[in-house]
Each structure stands twice: as C-alpha cells, then as structure tokens.
Tab-separated table of C-alpha atoms in Angstrom:
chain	number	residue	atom	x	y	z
A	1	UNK	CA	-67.149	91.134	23.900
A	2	UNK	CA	-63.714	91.040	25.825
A	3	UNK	CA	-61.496	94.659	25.129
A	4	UNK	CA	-58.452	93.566	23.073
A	5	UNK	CA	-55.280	95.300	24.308
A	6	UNK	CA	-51.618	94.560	23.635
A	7	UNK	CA	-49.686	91.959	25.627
A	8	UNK	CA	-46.128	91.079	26.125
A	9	UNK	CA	-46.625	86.932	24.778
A	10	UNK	CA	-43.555	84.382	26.072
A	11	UNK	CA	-43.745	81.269	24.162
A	12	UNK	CA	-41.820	78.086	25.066
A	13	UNK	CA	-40.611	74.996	23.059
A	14	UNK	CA	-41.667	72.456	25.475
A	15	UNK	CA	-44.280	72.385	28.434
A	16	UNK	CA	-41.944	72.352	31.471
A	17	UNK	CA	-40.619	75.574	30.172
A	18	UNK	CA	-43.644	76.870	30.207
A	19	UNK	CA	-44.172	75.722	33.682
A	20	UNK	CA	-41.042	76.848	34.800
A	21	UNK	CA	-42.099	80.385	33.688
A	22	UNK	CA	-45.106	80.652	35.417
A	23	UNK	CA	-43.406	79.239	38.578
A	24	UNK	CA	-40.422	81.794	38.310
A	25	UNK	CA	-42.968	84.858	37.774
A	26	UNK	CA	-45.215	83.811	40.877
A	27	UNK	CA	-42.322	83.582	42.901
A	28	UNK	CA	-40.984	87.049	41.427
A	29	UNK	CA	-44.796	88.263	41.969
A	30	UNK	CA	-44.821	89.617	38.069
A	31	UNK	CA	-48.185	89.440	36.703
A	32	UNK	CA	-49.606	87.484	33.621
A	33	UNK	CA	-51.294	83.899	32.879
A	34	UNK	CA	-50.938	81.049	31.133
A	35	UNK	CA	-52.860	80.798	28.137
A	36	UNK	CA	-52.883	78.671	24.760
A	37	UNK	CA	-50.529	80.069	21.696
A	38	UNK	CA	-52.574	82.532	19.474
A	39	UNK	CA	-52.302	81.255	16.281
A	40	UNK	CA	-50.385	84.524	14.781
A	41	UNK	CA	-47.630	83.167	16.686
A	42	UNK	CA	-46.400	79.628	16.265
A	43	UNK	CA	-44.492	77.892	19.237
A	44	UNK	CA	-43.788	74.046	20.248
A	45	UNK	CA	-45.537	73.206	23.179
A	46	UNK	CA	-49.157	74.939	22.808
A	47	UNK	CA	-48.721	77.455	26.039
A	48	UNK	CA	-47.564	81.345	26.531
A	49	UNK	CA	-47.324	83.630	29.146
A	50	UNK	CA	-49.523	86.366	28.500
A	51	UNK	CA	-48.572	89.778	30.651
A	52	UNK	CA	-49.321	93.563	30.200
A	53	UNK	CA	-46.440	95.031	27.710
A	54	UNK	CA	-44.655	96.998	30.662
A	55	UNK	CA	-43.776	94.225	32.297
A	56	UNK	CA	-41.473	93.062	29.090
A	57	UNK	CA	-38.018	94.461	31.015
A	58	UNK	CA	-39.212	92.722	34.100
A	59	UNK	CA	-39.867	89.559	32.007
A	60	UNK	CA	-36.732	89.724	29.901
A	61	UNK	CA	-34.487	89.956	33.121
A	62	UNK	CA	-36.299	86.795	34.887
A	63	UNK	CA	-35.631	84.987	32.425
A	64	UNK	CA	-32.069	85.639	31.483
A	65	UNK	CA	-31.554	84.948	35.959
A	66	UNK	CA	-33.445	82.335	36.488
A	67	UNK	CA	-31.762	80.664	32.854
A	68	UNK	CA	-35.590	79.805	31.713
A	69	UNK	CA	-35.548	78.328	28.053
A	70	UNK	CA	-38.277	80.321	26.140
A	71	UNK	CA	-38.631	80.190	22.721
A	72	UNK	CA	-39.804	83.770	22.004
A	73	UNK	CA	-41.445	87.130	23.000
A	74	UNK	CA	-43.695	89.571	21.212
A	75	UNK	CA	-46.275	92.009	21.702
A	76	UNK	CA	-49.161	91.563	20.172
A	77	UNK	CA	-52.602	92.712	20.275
A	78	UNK	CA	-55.058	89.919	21.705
C-alpha cells in the first residue's frame, strides 16, 4: 500500500485550466501531476494538480503571473 503524505491540491473549474496549469508548471520546471479530484474536495472539471506542500509559494506565485484561473488550493493528506 502507497505512503499517504500531504500535498499542496490546485483544482480548476474547467479542463483547459487545468491544462494550462500543468503547461505553466513544466515550463516553470515545478514539480507535481495531474490527477483526478479526491472526493474531500469538490471542483468543476474532475482534474488537480497534485505537488509536495513546499512548493505552495512557488505555486501561488505562477499562478497569480501567468493569470491561470484555478478554482482552489489546499493541502490535504492523500
């Protein structure tokens, strides 16, 4: 069984968003993945971007440069 550990969790309202993100943060060479929306956390389009919680600053100020429409972000334990 898979160690749960607490992420940093992006969610988006629609799937281009979410594409956008993932995009942006390979460009920016931050880490984290795509994965579907755990369902403690509810958001519109199905997809998050899951990353280790100390990249939340790095997260916070890509999106706020690059204008990316999220929805959200949380830490939670997955």
């Amino acid at each position: 069984m898979r160690q749960r550990s607490e992420k940093c969790v992006v969610t988006f309202r629609t799937t281009a968003g979410a594409m956008a993100m993932e995009a942006a943060c390979k460009e920016a060479g931050l880490p984290g993945r795509l994965i579907p929306v755990p369902r403690i956390v509810s958001a519109g389009c199905g997809l998050c971007w899951a990353a280790p919680p100390d990249s939340r600053e790095a997260l916070e100020r890509l999106v706020i440069k690059k204008h990316l429409d999220i929805d959200g972000i949380y830490a939670i334990i997955l």
